[in-house]
Amino acid sequence: MSVVQAVVQNSPPLLEMRGISKSFPGVQALDSVDVALFPGTVTALIGENGAGKSTLVKILTGIYQHDSGAIIIDGAPVHFTSAEAAIRSGITAIHQETVLFDELSVAENIFLGHAPRNRLGLVNWSAMNARAAALLTSIDAPISPYMRLKDLSIAQRHLVAIARALSVEARVVIMDEPTAALSYKEVEDLFRIIERLKRQGKAILFISHKFEEVYQIAERFVVLRDGRSIGAGLLAKTGQDEIVRMMVGRSVDHVFPKLDVAIGNTVLKVSGYSHPTEFDNISFELRRGEILGLYGLVGAGRSEFCQSLFGITRPSAGSLELEGRSVEIRSPADAIGAGIVYVPEERGRHGAVLQMPIFQNFTMATLGRTTRAGFLREAEEFALARRYAERLDLRAAALSVPVGTLSGGNQQKVVIGKWLATRPKVIILDEPTKGIDIGSKAAVHAFMSELAGEGLSVIMVSSELPEILGMSDRVLVMREGRMAGIWNREGLDAETLVRAATGNQ
Amino acid sequence: MSTLTAEKQPLRHIPDKLSTPVRRLLGSWETLLAAVAIAIFTANSLASPHFLDPWNLSDATYNFTEKAMIAFAMTLLIVSGEIDLSVAAIIALASTAMGAAAQAGFQTPALVGIGLSVGLLCGAFNGLLVAHIGLPSIVVTIGTMSLFRGIAQIVLGDQAYGGYPSSFAWFGQGYMSDFSWWPIIPGLEVVTFEIVAFLVFALLFGILLHRTIFGRWIYAIGNNAFAAQFSGIPVQRTKFILFLLTGVMSGVAAVCLTSRLGSTRHTIAAGWELEVITMAVLGGVSILGGSGSIPGVVLAAIVMGLVTFGLGLLNVPGIVMSIFIGLLLILVIALPMVVRRIRSRSAT
Amino acid sequence: MSRILKYRELLLVAIILVLIAAFSARAPGFASPKSLANIFNDTSILIILALGQMAVILTKSIDLSVAANLSFTGMAVAMLNSAYPEVPLPLLIAAALGIGAGLGAINGFMVWRIGIPAIVATLGTLTIYRGMAFVLSGGAWVNQTQMTPAFLNTPRLPVLGLPLLGWTALLVIAIIATVFTRTVFGRSLYAAGGNPTAALYAGVDVGRAKFFAFMLSGALAGLCGYLWVSRYAVAYVDIAAGFELDTVAACVIGGISTLGGIGSVGGAVLGALFLGVIKNALPVINVSPFWQMAISGLVIIIAVLFNARQERRKGRLILRDAAKSRPVRMETPVEGAAA
Ligand SMILES: Nc1ncnc2c1ncn2[C@@H]1O[C@H](COP(=O)(O)OP(=O)(O)O)[C@@H](O)[C@H]1O
Ligand SMILES: [Mg+2]
C-alpha cells in the first residue's frame, strides 16, 4: 500500500483529459471536464445517471469525438478518430453495455479487431483460441472459447467483455460500471484482477455508483455532475458525505418525496409467474395506493418479468388475478384493457415514437376515445394531449413537434401521460428516472406519490438503492430471474437489499 | 423541493402548432412535385405539337394509372416499414388465372372476381409469411416473386392466353362516356375508366392513411414498431392487412392491364415492381418507413407518366427510359440526404 | 466455425446427394462423374456470383445489380474483343474485373457515403447498368463469329475432366474462403453485419466494410460477365436477366442470414449447387424448364423459414440453469447426467 501511495504522489499522469466538451443535439453531455489518470492507480469516476460518465469513456476510446479540449498521453496530445486508434494508443475499456457479437465464438469476440495473425497476415485461429482460453482461465471464467456468444448467460457475457478488454496490451484500462450485473463472488474476482493490473503499473478508470466498491478499490476520484467535473482528489482524504454532496449538488433527503398514502385492498395478485429462460416462480400481491419497488442487479430479469405482466412475452406458467378476478393477458392490448400499463426502460426504443408529434404520442393508446367510427378527430386529440401535458407540466414548444426534440425528462412525461390517459389500475415504471436530470427526477418521484395517493398501484423497477428505499412501500428483490425475497419498508436497510440482490449470504 | 401539486405559478401554455398550414404546404415535398409536374407539362407541350391533344393526353394516363393503383397500397406498406417486391408477379399470376378462366368460358364478372381473388390470396400468403411468421419482407417477396411468376410460367410456357369476352375490354379500354349517366360536357368524354379508378383509389387510400386510426397505426409501426407494440397497437394484424391490400390492388391492376392488352404472357408487367416502388419513393415515401403521403404519390405518378409520355413522343426506347427511372429513383433519395449532410456540416 | 452452421452444411450435402440419387434412378447417367462435373461446371457462374452476394448480405445489405453488372461488363469485354482482337485475354479478364469492381464501387459509394439503403441503390443501378449495356451496344448482339477463339474457348478447355470454367469457380471458392475466415476484411464483414454497434466499438468501420463488399461483389459479377459471354458464345442486353434473384436464393438456401453476420462459404456454394442440380435435373426427368422459376421461388421461401428458426434470438438467458441446459456441446463432459 505504501508503494502505491508513493506512486500516486510522485509520478506524472499517464493520461490527462483537459477541458473536454461534448454536446449532442439538445444536450451538453460534457462541459470542460478535466480528468487525470496515474500509473498503478485506480481513479474512480463518480456521478449520477446521465452525468456524462459513459460519454467520457466513449471519447477516451475513440467512439465519439470531443468538440473541444485535449487528451494528453505521456505529455503529448493525441486525437482518436476511431476505436482502433485508441486501442493502438494503449487504451482499453469494458463498456457499460456489453457490445459483443452474438453469432461469433467467444474467442473471436475477445480478439476481433486484433486477432493473432501468422506470417502471411492471415488470422491464426488456433493461436487465437489458445490465447482466449488462457485469458479466460486467468480471470477464473470457466467458458469455452469455442462457444457462440449467444449461448452464454448475461454474467458470462460480462466476463467475456472483461477478457476482451484485457486481451490488448493496454496501459489504460477503463471499466464503465463493470459490477452492475455481477454477483458478489464475481465482483471479488474482478477486484483481484484490478489489483493485478494495478501492480503491473496500469492506469485504471473505474466507474461505479457504489461507494463501498469505490472506497475498497480506488485511490483517487473525480466527480461529474451534469457534464462538469465538480471535484477530484484522494479518497483517503475525502468522506463519503462530501462526495455525495458533490454528486448531487444538494442534500439527498430532498430527492425522494414519499407521501403517506392509505394502502387499500389487493388489486393485483401474481402467482408463480415463470418463463423458460428469463424468470422463475414470481409471486406477490399489490395493493391499492401501494408502490412496490423491484430491485436487483442489471440483468436480474426484472424488465423481462414486467414485460410479461404487460403481455409482451407470454409466461410458461403462473396466473394473474386483478381485483379478485382471474385474467389472462396475451397481448399489450389485453393488459391495457385490464388496466395494467408499462412505462419501459428504453424510452426511445420502446416508449415513445420519437419521430411523431407529441399529441399523437399522447393519444396512441387511447385512439378509440378521440375518434368517431375509426376516423381521427384532431381537435379532440389536441384537447386530450393538452390535458395531460398540463397535468404533467410538460415543457415543449408546441404539441405538434416530434417527441424526439424534447429532453429525456419531458419524453418520459409524454410516455407516462399516454398511459394515464388510459386510466389504468396498475402502472409499471421500469427505471423511470434513468438518464434524466435531477429536476425532472424529483418531479417524477413527486408524481409517483401523487398517483399512489389517487389510488393507483405502482410497480417501480429501479437499480438505484436510494430511489428504492425512498419510494417503495415494499421491495421485491430479484436475483438471476428468481425472487430473492420481499421486504416491508419499515426497518429496511440498503445492506439487506444488496445482499439479497448479489447472493452474498 | 417542489411537487407538481404544490406548484403555484400558472400553467404555461403550449400551442398546438408552430407554423401555419400555408407555411407547411409551401415547404412540402408535394408542392415541389407539383411544380415539377407543371414544368414538365409545359416543356412537353412546347416540345411536341401532339402533346396537348386531349385524346393523346387521355392515352398517356395509361402510363401510370395501373402502376399508381398498386403504388397507393405499396405506400401504406412501405410507411409501415415493409415492402412487397412480388406485385408484378401477382399481376402475372392473376392475369394467367383470368386467362385460363376465360378459356374455360367464364364471363366478365367471374373473371374480375378471379383476378381480385388471386391478388388477395397472394397478398395473404405474403402477409402470413411476413406478419405472422416474422420473416423479412424483402427476401420473402423475392421468393414469392419467383414463385408467383413461376407458376404463371408453368401454366403458360411460351404460349399466350387471349380470347377474353368483349365486355372485359372495357376496364382497360373503356371511357366513362359509355355510361348514360356520365355528364355530356366537352372534354369529359375522354375520361377513361382507369382515370376514374385511379382518382377514387387515391381518395380512398388518402383517407385511410391520413384520416383513420388504421392510418395512424401504420405511421406508428413504421416509425417504431416496438413502441407501437408497447402501446397496444396490433402490429402483426396491421401488417397482414397491408399485404392483403397490396395483393388486391395488384389484382385490380391485373384486371385493368389484361383488359387493356387483351392477352396474357408470362412476361406481363415485367419490372413493374421497380416502377411502383420508384413512384412511391418519388412521392416522398421514406424507404425506411414512417413517413410519406398519398397526395405525394399521386403527384409522383403524374410526373412519371409525363416523363415517360414525353420521352415516348421523342422516340426514346423503353430501356433507355428505364435508365431515367433508375436515375430518378436514386436522385430523389440521394438529394435530400446529401443536402442534409452539407447543411449539418456547414452548421458546425 | 460453429456446429450449427456445419450441421446446416451437412444437411444440404445430404439433400443434394439424395436428389442426385433420386434423379439417377430415373436417368441412369445422371450420377456419372462426367455428368456431375458437367453440373458443377454449369453452376460455376452462379457459385461465383453467390459468393459476391454473400459478402454483401453478411454486411446486412443486398446487391440486386449483379446480373445487370454482369450483362454490362460481358457486353463491354465482348465488344472490346470483337473490335480489338489483338488484345490478350488476361488483359480482357482484368478489364472485366475492373469494370465490374467499378460498378460495384458505385453501389458501395452510395450505401457508404450517401447512406442510401442498399436495396434502393441497387434496384436503381439494376436498371441503369442494363440500360447502359443497351446504350453501349445500341441493342445489337455480339455473335460467336465476332469473338476470337481464345476468348471463347479458354474457359471451356478441359483440365483433368473439368473445364477451366469449373476450375475458376474452385479457385474463387478457395480465395473467398480464405478471405472470409482468415483475413481482417473477411471477419469485419461478419462483425459489421452481426452487430454494427459492437463493430464500431471494436474499431471496425462498418461503412467501409460494406463498400468493399459491394466492390467484391461487383468484381466477381464482372468476371462472370466474361465467363457468361464465352460460355454461351453471345452477348446481348438481356443476358442473365433476373439472375440476381438466383444469387440471393443460393445464399438464403445456404443459410446466409439476410439479417447479416451469419453464414459460411460452404453454405453459399452448396446453396448454388442445390439450384444447379435441380436445373440440370429438370430436362433429364422430362420436366419443362418453365418449372425452374417456381421451384427456386418455393425453395427460397422454405429456406428463409428454415433460417428464421435457427436465427431466432433466444432472449437473455437470465436463469443460470437455463443457460447451462442449452443444447450446446461443451468441451467438458456434462457431469451428473443421470440427475
Ligand atoms: N448518443 C447520444 N445522443 C444524444 N444524447 C446522448 C447520447 N449519449 C449520451 N447522451 C446524453 O448525454 C448525457 C450523458 O449521458 P451518459 O454519458 O450516458 O451518462 P452516464 O454514463 O453518466 O449515466 C445524458 O443526458 C444522455 O442522455
Ligand atoms: Mg453510463
mmCIF file of C-alpha atoms and ligand atoms in Angstrom, chain A residues 48-55 57-58 96-97 176-177 207 209, ligand 2:
data_model
loop_
_atom_site.group_PDB
_atom_site.id
_atom_site.type_symbol
_atom_site.label_atom_id
_atom_site.label_comp_id
_atom_site.label_asym_id
_atom_site.label_seq_id
_atom_site.Cartn_x
_atom_site.Cartn_y
_atom_site.Cartn_z
ATOM 1 C CA GLU A 48 -25.328 10.189 -11.183
ATOM 2 C CA ASN A 49 -27.064 8.610 -14.131
ATOM 3 C CA GLY A 50 -26.732 10.960 -17.057
ATOM 4 C CA ALA A 51 -23.809 12.846 -15.543
ATOM 5 C CA GLY A 52 -21.748 12.100 -18.643
ATOM 6 C CA LYS A 53 -19.527 9.262 -17.439
ATOM 7 C CA SER A 54 -20.159 6.935 -20.349
ATOM 8 C CA THR A 55 -19.775 9.777 -22.815
ATOM 9 C CA VAL A 57 -15.452 6.788 -21.754
ATOM 10 C CA LYS A 58 -16.579 6.811 -25.354
ATOM 11 C CA GLN A 96 -21.349 -0.257 -19.769
ATOM 12 C CA GLU A 97 -23.468 -2.107 -22.293
ATOM 13 C CA ASP A 176 -17.744 1.546 -17.022
ATOM 14 C CA GLU A 177 -19.953 0.194 -14.222
ATOM 15 C CA ILE A 207 -16.830 3.857 -12.824
ATOM 16 C CA HIS A 209 -22.333 4.169 -8.203
HETATM 17 MG MG MG D 2 -23.222 5.317 -18.130
#
